[in-house]
CSV table of C-alpha atoms in Angstrom, one decimal:
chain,number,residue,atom,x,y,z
V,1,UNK,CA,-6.2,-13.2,28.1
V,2,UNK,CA,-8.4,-10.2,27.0
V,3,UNK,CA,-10.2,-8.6,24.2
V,4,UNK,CA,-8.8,-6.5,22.3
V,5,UNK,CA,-11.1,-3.0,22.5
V,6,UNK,CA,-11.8,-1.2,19.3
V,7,UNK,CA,-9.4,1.7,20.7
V,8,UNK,CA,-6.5,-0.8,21.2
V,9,UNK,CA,-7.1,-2.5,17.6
V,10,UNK,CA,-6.9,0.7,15.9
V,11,UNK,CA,-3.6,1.9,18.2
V,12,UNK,CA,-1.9,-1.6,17.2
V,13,UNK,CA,-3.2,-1.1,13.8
V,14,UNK,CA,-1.9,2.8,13.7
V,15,UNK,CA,1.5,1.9,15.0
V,16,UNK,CA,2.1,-1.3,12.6
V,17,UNK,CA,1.5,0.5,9.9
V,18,UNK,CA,3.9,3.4,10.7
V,19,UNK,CA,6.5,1.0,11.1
V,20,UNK,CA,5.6,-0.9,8.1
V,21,UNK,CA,5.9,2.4,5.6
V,22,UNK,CA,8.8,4.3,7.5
V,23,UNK,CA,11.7,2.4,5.3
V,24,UNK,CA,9.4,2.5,2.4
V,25,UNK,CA,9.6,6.8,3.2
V,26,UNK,CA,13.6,6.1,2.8
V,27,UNK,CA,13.4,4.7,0.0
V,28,UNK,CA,11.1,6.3,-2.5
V,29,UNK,CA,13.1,9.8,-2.7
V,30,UNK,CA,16.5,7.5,-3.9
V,31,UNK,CA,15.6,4.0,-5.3
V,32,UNK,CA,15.3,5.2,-8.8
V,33,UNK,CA,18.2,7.9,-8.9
V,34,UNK,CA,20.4,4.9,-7.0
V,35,UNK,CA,19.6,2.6,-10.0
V,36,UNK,CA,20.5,4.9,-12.6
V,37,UNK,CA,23.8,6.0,-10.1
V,38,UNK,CA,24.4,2.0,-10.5
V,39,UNK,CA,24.6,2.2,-14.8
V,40,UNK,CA,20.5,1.3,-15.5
V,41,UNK,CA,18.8,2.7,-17.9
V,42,UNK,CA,15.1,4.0,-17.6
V,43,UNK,CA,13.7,1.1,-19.5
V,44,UNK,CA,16.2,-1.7,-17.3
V,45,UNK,CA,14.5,0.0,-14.0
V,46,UNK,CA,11.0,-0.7,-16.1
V,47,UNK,CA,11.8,-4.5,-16.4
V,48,UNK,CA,13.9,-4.8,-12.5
V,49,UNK,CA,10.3,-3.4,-11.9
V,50,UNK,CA,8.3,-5.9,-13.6
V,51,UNK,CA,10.0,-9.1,-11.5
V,52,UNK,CA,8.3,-7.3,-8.6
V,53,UNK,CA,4.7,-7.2,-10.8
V,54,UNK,CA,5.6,-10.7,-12.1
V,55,UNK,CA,5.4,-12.4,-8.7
V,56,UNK,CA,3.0,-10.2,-6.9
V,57,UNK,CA,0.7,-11.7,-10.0
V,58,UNK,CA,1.9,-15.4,-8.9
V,59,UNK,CA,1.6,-14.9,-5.4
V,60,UNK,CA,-1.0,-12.6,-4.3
V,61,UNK,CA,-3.8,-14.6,-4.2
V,62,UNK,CA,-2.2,-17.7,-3.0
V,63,UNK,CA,-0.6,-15.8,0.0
V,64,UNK,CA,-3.8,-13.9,0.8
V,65,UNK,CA,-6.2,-17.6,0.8
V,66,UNK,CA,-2.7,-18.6,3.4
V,67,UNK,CA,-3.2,-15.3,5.3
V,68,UNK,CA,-7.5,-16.1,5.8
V,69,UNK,CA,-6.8,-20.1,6.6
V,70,UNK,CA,-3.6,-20.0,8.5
V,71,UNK,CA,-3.6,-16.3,9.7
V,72,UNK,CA,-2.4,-13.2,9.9
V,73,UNK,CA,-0.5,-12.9,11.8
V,74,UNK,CA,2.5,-15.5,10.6
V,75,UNK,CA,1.8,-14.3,7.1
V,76,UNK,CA,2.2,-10.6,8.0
V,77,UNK,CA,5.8,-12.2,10.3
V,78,UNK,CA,6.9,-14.1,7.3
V,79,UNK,CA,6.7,-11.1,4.8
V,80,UNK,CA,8.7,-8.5,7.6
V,81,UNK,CA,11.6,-11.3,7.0
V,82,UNK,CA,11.5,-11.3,3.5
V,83,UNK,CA,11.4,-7.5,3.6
V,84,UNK,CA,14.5,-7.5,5.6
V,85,UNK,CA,16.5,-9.6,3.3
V,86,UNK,CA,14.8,-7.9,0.2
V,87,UNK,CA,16.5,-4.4,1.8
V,88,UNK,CA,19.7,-5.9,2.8
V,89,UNK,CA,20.6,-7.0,-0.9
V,90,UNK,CA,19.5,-3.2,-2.2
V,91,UNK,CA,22.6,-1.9,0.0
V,92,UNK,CA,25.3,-4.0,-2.3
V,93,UNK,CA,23.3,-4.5,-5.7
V,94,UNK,CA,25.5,-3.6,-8.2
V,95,UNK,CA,24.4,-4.6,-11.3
V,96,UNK,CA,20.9,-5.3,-13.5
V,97,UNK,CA,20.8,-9.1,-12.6
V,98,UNK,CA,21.0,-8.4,-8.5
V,99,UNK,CA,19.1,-5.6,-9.0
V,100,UNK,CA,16.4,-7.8,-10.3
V,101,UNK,CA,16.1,-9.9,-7.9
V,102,UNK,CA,15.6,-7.3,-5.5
V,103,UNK,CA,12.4,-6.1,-7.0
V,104,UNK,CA,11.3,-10.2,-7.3
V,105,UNK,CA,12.2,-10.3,-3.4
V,106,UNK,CA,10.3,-7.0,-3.4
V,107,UNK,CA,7.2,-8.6,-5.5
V,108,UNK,CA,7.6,-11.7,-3.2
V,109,UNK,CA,7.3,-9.1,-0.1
V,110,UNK,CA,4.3,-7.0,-1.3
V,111,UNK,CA,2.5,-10.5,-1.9
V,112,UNK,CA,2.7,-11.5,1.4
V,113,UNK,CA,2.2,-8.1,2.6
V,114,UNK,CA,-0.9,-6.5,0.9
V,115,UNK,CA,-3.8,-7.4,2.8
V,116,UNK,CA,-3.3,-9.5,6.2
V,117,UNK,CA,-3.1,-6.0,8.4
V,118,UNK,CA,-5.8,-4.0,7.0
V,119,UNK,CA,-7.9,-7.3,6.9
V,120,UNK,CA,-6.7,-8.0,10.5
V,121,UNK,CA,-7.7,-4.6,11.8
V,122,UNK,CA,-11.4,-4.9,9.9
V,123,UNK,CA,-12.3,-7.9,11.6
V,124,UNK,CA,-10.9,-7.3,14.5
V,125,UNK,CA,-12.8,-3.9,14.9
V,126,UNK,CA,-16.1,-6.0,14.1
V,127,UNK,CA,-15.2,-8.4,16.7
V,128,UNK,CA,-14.5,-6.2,19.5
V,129,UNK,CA,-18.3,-4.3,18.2
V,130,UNK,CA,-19.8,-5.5,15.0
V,131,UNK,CA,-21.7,-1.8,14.8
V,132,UNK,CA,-18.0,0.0,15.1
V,133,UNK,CA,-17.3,2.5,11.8
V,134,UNK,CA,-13.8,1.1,10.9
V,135,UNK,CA,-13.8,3.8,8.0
V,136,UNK,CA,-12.5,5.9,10.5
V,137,UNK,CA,-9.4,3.4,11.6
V,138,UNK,CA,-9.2,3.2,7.5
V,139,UNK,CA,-8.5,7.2,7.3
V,140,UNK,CA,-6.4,7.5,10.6
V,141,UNK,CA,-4.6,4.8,8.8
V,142,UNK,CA,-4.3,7.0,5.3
V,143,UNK,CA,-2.8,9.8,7.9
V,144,UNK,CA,-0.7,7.5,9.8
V,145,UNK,CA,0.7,6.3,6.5
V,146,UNK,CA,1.5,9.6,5.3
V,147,UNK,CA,3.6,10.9,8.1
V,148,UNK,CA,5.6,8.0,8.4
V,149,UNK,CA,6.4,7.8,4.6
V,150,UNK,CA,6.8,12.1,5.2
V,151,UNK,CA,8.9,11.4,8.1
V,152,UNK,CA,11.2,8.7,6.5
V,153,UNK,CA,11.6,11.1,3.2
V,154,UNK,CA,13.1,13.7,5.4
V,155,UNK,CA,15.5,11.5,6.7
V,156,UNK,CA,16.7,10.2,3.6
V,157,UNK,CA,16.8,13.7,2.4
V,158,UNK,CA,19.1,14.8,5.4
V,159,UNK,CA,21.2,11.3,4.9
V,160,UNK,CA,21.8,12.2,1.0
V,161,UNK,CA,22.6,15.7,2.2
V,162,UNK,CA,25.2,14.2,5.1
V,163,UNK,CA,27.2,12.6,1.8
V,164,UNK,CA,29.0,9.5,1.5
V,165,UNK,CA,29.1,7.6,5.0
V,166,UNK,CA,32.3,5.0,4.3
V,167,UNK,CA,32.3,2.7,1.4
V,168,UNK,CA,28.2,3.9,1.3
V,169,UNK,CA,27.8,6.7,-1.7
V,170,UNK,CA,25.1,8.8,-0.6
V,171,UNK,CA,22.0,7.5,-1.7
V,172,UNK,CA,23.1,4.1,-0.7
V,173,UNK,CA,22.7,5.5,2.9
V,174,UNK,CA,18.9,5.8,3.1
V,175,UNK,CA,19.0,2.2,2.0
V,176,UNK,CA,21.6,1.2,5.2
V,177,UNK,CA,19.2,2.7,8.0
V,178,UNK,CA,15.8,1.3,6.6
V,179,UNK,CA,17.2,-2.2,7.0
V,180,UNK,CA,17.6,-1.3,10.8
V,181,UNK,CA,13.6,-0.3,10.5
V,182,UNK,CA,13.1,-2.9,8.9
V,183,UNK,CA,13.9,-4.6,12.1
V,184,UNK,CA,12.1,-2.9,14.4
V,185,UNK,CA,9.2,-3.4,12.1
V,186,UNK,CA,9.3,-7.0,12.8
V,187,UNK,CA,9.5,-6.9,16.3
V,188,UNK,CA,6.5,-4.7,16.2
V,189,UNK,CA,4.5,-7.7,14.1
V,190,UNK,CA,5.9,-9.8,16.8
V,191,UNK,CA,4.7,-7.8,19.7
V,192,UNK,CA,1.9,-6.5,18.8
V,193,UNK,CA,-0.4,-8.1,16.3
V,194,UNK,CA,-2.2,-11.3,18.3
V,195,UNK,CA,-5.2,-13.4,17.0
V,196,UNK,CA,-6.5,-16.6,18.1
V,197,UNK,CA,-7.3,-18.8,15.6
V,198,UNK,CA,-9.9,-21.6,15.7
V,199,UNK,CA,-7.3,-24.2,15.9
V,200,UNK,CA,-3.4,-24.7,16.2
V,201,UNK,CA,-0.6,-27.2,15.6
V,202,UNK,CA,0.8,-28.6,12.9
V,203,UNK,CA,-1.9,-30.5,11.8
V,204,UNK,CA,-3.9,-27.5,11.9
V,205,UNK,CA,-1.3,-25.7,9.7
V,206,UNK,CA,-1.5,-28.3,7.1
V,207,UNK,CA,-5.2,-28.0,7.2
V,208,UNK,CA,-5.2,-24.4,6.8
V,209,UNK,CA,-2.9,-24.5,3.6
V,210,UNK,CA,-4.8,-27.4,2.3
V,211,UNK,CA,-8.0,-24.9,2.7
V,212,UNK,CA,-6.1,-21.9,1.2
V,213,UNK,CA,-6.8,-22.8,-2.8
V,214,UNK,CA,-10.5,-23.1,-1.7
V,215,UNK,CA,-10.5,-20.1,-0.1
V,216,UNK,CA,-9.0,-18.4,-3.7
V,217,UNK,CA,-11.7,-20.1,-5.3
V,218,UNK,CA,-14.4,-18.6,-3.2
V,219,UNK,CA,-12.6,-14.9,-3.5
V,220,UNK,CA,-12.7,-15.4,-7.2
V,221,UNK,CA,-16.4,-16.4,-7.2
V,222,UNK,CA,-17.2,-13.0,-5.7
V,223,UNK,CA,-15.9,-10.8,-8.4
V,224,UNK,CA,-18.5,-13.0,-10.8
V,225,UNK,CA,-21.1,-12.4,-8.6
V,226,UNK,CA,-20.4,-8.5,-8.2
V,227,UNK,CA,-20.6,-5.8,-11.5
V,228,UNK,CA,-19.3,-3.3,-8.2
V,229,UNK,CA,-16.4,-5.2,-7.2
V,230,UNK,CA,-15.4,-6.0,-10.6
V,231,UNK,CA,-15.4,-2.4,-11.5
V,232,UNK,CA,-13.6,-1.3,-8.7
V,233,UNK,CA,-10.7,-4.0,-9.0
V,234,UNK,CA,-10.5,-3.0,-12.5
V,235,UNK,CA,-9.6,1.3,-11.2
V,236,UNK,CA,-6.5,-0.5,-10.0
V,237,UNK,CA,-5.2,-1.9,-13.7
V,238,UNK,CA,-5.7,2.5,-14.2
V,239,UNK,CA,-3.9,3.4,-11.2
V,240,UNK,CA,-1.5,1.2,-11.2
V,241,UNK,CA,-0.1,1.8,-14.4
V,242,UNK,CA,-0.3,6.0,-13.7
V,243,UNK,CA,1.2,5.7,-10.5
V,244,UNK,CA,4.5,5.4,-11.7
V,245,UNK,CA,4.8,8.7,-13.5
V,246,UNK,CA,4.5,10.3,-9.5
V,247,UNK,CA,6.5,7.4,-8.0
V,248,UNK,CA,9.1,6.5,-10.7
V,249,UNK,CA,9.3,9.3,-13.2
V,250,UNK,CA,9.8,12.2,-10.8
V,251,UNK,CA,13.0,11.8,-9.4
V,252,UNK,CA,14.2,11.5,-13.1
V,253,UNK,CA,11.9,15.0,-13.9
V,254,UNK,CA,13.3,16.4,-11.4
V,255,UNK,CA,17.1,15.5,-11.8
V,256,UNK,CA,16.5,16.8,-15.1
V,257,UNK,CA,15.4,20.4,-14.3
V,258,UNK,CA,18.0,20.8,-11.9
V,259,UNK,CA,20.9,19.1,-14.1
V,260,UNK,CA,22.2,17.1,-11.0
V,261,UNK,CA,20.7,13.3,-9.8
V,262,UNK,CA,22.9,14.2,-6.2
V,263,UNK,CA,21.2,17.9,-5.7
V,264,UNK,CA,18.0,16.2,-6.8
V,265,UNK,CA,18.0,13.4,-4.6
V,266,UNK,CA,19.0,15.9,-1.4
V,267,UNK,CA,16.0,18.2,-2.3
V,268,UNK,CA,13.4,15.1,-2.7
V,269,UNK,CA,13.7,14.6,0.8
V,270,UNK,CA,12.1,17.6,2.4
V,271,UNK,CA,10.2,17.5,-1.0
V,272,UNK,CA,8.8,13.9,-0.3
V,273,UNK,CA,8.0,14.7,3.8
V,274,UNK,CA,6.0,17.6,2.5
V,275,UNK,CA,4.0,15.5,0.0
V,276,UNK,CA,3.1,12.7,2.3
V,277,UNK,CA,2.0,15.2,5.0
V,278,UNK,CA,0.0,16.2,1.9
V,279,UNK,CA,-0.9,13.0,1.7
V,280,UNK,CA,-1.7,12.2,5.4
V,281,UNK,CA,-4.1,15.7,5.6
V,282,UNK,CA,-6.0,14.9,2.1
V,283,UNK,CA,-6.6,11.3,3.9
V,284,UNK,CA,-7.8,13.0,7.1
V,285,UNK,CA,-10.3,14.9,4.4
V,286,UNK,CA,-11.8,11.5,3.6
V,287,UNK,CA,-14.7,11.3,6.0
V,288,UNK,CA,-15.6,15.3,4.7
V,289,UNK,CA,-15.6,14.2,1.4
V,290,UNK,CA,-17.7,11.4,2.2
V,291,UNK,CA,-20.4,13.6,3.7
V,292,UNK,CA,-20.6,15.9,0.6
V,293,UNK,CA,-20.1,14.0,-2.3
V,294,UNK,CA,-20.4,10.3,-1.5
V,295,UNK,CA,-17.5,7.9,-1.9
V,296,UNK,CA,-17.9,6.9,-5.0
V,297,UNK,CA,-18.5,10.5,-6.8
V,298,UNK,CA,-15.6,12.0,-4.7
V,299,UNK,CA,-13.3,8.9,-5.6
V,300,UNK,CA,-14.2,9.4,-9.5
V,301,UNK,CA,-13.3,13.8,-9.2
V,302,UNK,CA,-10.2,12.6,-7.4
V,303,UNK,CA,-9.3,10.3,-10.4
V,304,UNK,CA,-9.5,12.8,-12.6
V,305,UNK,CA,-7.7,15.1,-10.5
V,306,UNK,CA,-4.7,13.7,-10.1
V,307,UNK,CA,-4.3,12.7,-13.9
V,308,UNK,CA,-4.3,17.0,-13.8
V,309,UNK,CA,-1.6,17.3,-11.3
V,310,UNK,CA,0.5,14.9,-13.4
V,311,UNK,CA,0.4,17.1,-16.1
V,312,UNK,CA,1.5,19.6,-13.9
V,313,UNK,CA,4.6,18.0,-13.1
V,314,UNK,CA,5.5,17.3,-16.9
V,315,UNK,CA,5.1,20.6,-18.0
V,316,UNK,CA,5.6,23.1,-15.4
V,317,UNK,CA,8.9,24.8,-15.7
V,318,UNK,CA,11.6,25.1,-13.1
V,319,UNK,CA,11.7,22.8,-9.8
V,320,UNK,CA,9.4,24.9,-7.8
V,321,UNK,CA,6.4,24.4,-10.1
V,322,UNK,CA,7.4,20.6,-10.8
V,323,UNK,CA,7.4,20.3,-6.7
V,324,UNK,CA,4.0,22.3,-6.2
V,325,UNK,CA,2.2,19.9,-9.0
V,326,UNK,CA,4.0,16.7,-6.9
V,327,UNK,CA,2.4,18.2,-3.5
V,328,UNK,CA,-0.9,18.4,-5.0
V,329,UNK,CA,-0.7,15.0,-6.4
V,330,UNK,CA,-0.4,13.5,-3.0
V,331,UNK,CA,-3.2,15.3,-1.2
V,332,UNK,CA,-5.1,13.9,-3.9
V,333,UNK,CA,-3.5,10.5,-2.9
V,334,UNK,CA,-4.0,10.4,-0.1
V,335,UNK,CA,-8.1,11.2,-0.1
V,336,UNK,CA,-8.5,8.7,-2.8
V,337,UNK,CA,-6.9,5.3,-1.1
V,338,UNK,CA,-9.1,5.5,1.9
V,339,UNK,CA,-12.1,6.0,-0.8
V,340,UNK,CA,-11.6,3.4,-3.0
V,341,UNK,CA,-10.3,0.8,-0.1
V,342,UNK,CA,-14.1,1.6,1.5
V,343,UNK,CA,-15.8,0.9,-1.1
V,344,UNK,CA,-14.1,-2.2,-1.6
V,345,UNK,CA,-14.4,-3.5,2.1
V,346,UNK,CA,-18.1,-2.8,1.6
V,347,UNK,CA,-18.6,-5.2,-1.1
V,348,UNK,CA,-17.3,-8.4,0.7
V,349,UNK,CA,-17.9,-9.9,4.2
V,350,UNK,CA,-17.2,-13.1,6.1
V,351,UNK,CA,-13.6,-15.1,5.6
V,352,UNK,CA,-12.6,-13.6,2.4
V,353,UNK,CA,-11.2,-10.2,3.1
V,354,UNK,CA,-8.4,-10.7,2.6
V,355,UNK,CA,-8.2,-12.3,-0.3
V,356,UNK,CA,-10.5,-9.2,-1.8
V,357,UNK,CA,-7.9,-6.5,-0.9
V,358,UNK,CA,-4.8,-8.8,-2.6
V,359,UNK,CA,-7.1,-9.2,-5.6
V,360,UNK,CA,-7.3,-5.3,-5.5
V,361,UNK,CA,-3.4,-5.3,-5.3
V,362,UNK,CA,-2.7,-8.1,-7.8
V,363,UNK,CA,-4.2,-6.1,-10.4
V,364,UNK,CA,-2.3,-3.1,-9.3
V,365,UNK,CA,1.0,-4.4,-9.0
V,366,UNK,CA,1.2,-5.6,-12.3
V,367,UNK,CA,-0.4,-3.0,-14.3
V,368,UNK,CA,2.6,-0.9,-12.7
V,369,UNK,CA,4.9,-3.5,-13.6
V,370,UNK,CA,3.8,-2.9,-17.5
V,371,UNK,CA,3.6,1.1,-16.6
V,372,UNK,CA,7.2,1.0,-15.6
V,373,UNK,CA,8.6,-0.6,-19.0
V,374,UNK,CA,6.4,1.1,-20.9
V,375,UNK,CA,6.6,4.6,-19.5
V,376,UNK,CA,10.1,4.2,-18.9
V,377,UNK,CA,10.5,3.2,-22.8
V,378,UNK,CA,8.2,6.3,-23.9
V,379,UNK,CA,11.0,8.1,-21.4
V,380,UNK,CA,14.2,7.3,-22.8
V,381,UNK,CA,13.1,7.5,-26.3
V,382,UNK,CA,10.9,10.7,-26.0
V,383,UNK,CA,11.5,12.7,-22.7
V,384,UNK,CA,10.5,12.2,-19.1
V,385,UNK,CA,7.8,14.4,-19.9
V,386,UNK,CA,5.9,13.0,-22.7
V,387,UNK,CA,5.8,9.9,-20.8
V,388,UNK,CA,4.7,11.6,-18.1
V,389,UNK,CA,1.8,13.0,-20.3
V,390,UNK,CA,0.8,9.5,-21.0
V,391,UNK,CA,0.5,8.4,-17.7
V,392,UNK,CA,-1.5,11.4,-16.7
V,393,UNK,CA,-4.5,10.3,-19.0
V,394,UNK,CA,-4.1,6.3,-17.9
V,395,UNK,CA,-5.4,7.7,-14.2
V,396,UNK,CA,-8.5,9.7,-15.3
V,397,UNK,CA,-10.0,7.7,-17.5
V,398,UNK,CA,-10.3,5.3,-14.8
V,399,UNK,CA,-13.1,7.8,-13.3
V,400,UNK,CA,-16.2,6.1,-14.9
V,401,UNK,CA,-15.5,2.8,-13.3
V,402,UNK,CA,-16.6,4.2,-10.2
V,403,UNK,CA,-20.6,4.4,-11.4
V,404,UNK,CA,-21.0,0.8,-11.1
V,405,UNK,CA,-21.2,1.7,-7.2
V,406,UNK,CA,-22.4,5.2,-7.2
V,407,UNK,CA,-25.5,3.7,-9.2
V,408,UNK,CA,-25.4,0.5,-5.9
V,409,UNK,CA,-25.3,3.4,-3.0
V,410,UNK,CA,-28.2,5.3,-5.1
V,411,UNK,CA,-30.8,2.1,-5.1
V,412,UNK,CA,-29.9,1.2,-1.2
V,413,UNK,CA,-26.9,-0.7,0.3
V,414,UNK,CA,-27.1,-4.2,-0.4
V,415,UNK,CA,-25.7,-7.6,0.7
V,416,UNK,CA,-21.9,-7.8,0.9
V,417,UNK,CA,-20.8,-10.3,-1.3
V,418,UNK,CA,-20.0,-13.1,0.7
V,419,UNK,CA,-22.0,-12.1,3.4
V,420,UNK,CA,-24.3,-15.0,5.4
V,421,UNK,CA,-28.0,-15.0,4.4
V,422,UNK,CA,-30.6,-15.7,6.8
V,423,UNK,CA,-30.3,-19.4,5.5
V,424,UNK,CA,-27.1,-19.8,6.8
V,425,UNK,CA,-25.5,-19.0,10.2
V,426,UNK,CA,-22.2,-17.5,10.2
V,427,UNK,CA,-19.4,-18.5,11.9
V,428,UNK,CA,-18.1,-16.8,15.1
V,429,UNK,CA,-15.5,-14.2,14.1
V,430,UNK,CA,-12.0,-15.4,15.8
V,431,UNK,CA,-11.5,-13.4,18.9
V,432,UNK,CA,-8.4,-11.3,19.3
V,433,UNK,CA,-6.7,-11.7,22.7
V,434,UNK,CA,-3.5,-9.8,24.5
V,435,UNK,CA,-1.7,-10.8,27.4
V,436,UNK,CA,-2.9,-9.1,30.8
V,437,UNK,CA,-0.2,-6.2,31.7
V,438,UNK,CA,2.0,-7.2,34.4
V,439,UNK,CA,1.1,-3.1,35.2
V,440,UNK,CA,-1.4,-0.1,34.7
V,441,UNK,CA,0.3,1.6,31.6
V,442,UNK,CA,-0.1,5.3,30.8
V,443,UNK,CA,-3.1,6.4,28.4
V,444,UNK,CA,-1.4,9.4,27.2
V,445,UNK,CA,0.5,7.6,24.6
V,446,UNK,CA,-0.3,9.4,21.1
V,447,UNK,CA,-1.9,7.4,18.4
């Protein structure tokens, strides 16, 4: 068994995440427009939403203390099934109570999901060289993200286009291929992602769940001891709750300039591709930024930012201007989730990283969860656009939280929360192993 290198973690780590957000591409351009197709309402897509915030809020910290005791590696296996079935039920959902449980399979999903990789791929980096930049992996990963999400848009565009495929309408037909990536995805987990953990066996299992509610206690204990970590968690309630007017409400704006939820759906496609390549280039900006303005500074401009491209989008006329503002958005996007999820990573070491990032995502998940119903009840009562509006000024005013570290990079860098003193020893990182190759293998393979 070897080591993992820091090249090989971050080409496992590229790959898993492409995999992981191509069906998510195939989705985003239809899911909305295919709920309304199916008889919901704006405000009934705001609640089938909120089952998803409801038990991300149960279960994201008690899946991320799993993923840092168990592993994760199962966790991360565990969440691609879930997934799967999650996907399978969209294809026949037919009505609000099915529809429901999709986004609570969804919720259950995103739980288990948010987390274990990126955590996976920190430590792992550190393992393999403890003095290795994985800000870098972090941005690739932003990239990596975008052109898989940009890729999958395109082909749901091109599968809406193709029409009705049997007793499929035509934006059911994204839905049918991404549970056959779905698939591959898990394979992927399955093939790729190894760890060694300390111990193994049942007994060790039972151990390691019996240590997860300690480890969610220590994870909890960090945001009391850090004014920067608290702040920056507390972006995501912002964020969160803005992000659906780009997510959610545009497929609905965009129906509505062009009078047709089919024409709409066809045109998001090559739409969407061209916003996450948006999205992939403003993440490869991220280390520029970082030069110029500091993280913290540049991830406060880009909060206010993108509140500015939303307004865009609700008040531009015609579909070309509405798509331009969308565009925009997403290189915006894209530069600010490898900021923020820095900063974050830099304010907690040793077993809990995992834990951090899902707190980051518990608070985001719901606080989209409460934008959906309430956005989507400002929509059907007073225009896509007004709502819109209001969800433009939820994400800037979440700028100011960013001080909190701007002020911490000013006076020096200090002590990672979490991080072992001088009083205490840590404990050996666990070492990430792959089989030997039966063969030499080719090193041209892209990234």
């Amino acid at each position: 068994m070897a080591t993992l290198s820091v090249h090989q973690v971050r080409h496992r780590y590229l790959i898993l995440l492409s995999l992981r957000w191509l069906p998510v591409g195939l989705l985003v351009p239809v899911f909305v427009l295919l709920m309304q197709e199916r008889g919901l309402t704006l405000t009934e897509i705001g609640v089938a939403f909120a089952a998803q915030g409801l038990f991300v809020l149960l279960l994201e910290l008690p899946t991320a203390g799993l993923a840092d005791a168990v592993g994760r590696r199962p966790v991360l296996v565990l969440a691609a099934v879930v997934n799967l079935v999650c996907i399978a039920l969209f294809v026949v959902a037919d009505s609000f109570a099915l529809l429901v449980a999709v986004w609570a399979l969804q919720g259950v999903y995103r739980a288990l999901d948010s987390g274990p990789l990126e955590s996976w791929f920190v430590d792992s980096t550190l393992a393999a060289d403890p003095d290795a930049e994985y800000e870098r992996g972090l941005s690739q990963g932003g990239t990596a993200l975008g052109v898989a999400m940009a890729v999958g848009a395109l082909l749901s565009g091109a599968l809406v286009a193709l029409g009705p495929v049997g007793p499929f309408t035509a934006l059911t037909m994204p839905i049918v291929v991404a549970v056959g990536l779905q698939v591959v995805g898990l394979l992927a987990v399955l093939a790729l992602l190894r760890e060694r953990r300390p111990t193994a066996g049942s007994s060790a299992l039972r151990e390691s769940i019996a240590e997860a509610p300690r480890m969610i206690g220590q994870a909890m204990g960090l945001l009391r001891r850090s004014r920067v970590l608290l702040a920056l968690l507390s972006v995501e309630l912002f964020w969160g709750f803005g992000m659906v007017t780009f997510e959610a409400l545009l497929p609905v704006r965009l129906a509505e300039v062009l009078g047709d939820s089919d024409r709409a759906g066809a045109l998001l496609g090559p739409a969407t591709m061209v916003a996450w390549l948006a999205n992939a280039g403003g993440a490869a900006a991220t280390p520029l930024l970082t030069r110029r303005l500091g993280a913290a500074p540049a991830a406060a401009l880009l909060r206010i930012a993108q509140g500015v491209t939303v307004v865009g989008m609700a008040l531009l006329a015609g579909p070309i201007g509405v798509l331009v503002a969308f565009v925009v958005c997403y290189v915006v996007h894209g530069a600010s989730n490898p900021l923020h999820m820095g900063l974050v990573h830099r304010q907690v070491d040793g077993p809990y990283r995992t834990s951090v990032v899902s707190l980051n995502s518990m608070v985001a998940m719901p606080a989209g969860a409460a934008g959906g119903i309430v956005l989507g009840l400002v929509a059907d009562r007073a225009g896509v656009s007004v709502a819109m509006l209001a969800g433009a000024v939820v994400l800037a005013i979440a700028a100011p939280l960013y001080l909190p570290a701007w002020r911490a990079s000013r006076d020096g860098s200090p002590t990672p929360v979490g991080a072992p003193t001088a009083a205490a020893s840590p404990e050996p990182p666990a070492t990430v192993t792959q089989p030997e190759p039966p063969a030499p293998v080719s090193s041209a393979r892209r990234r």
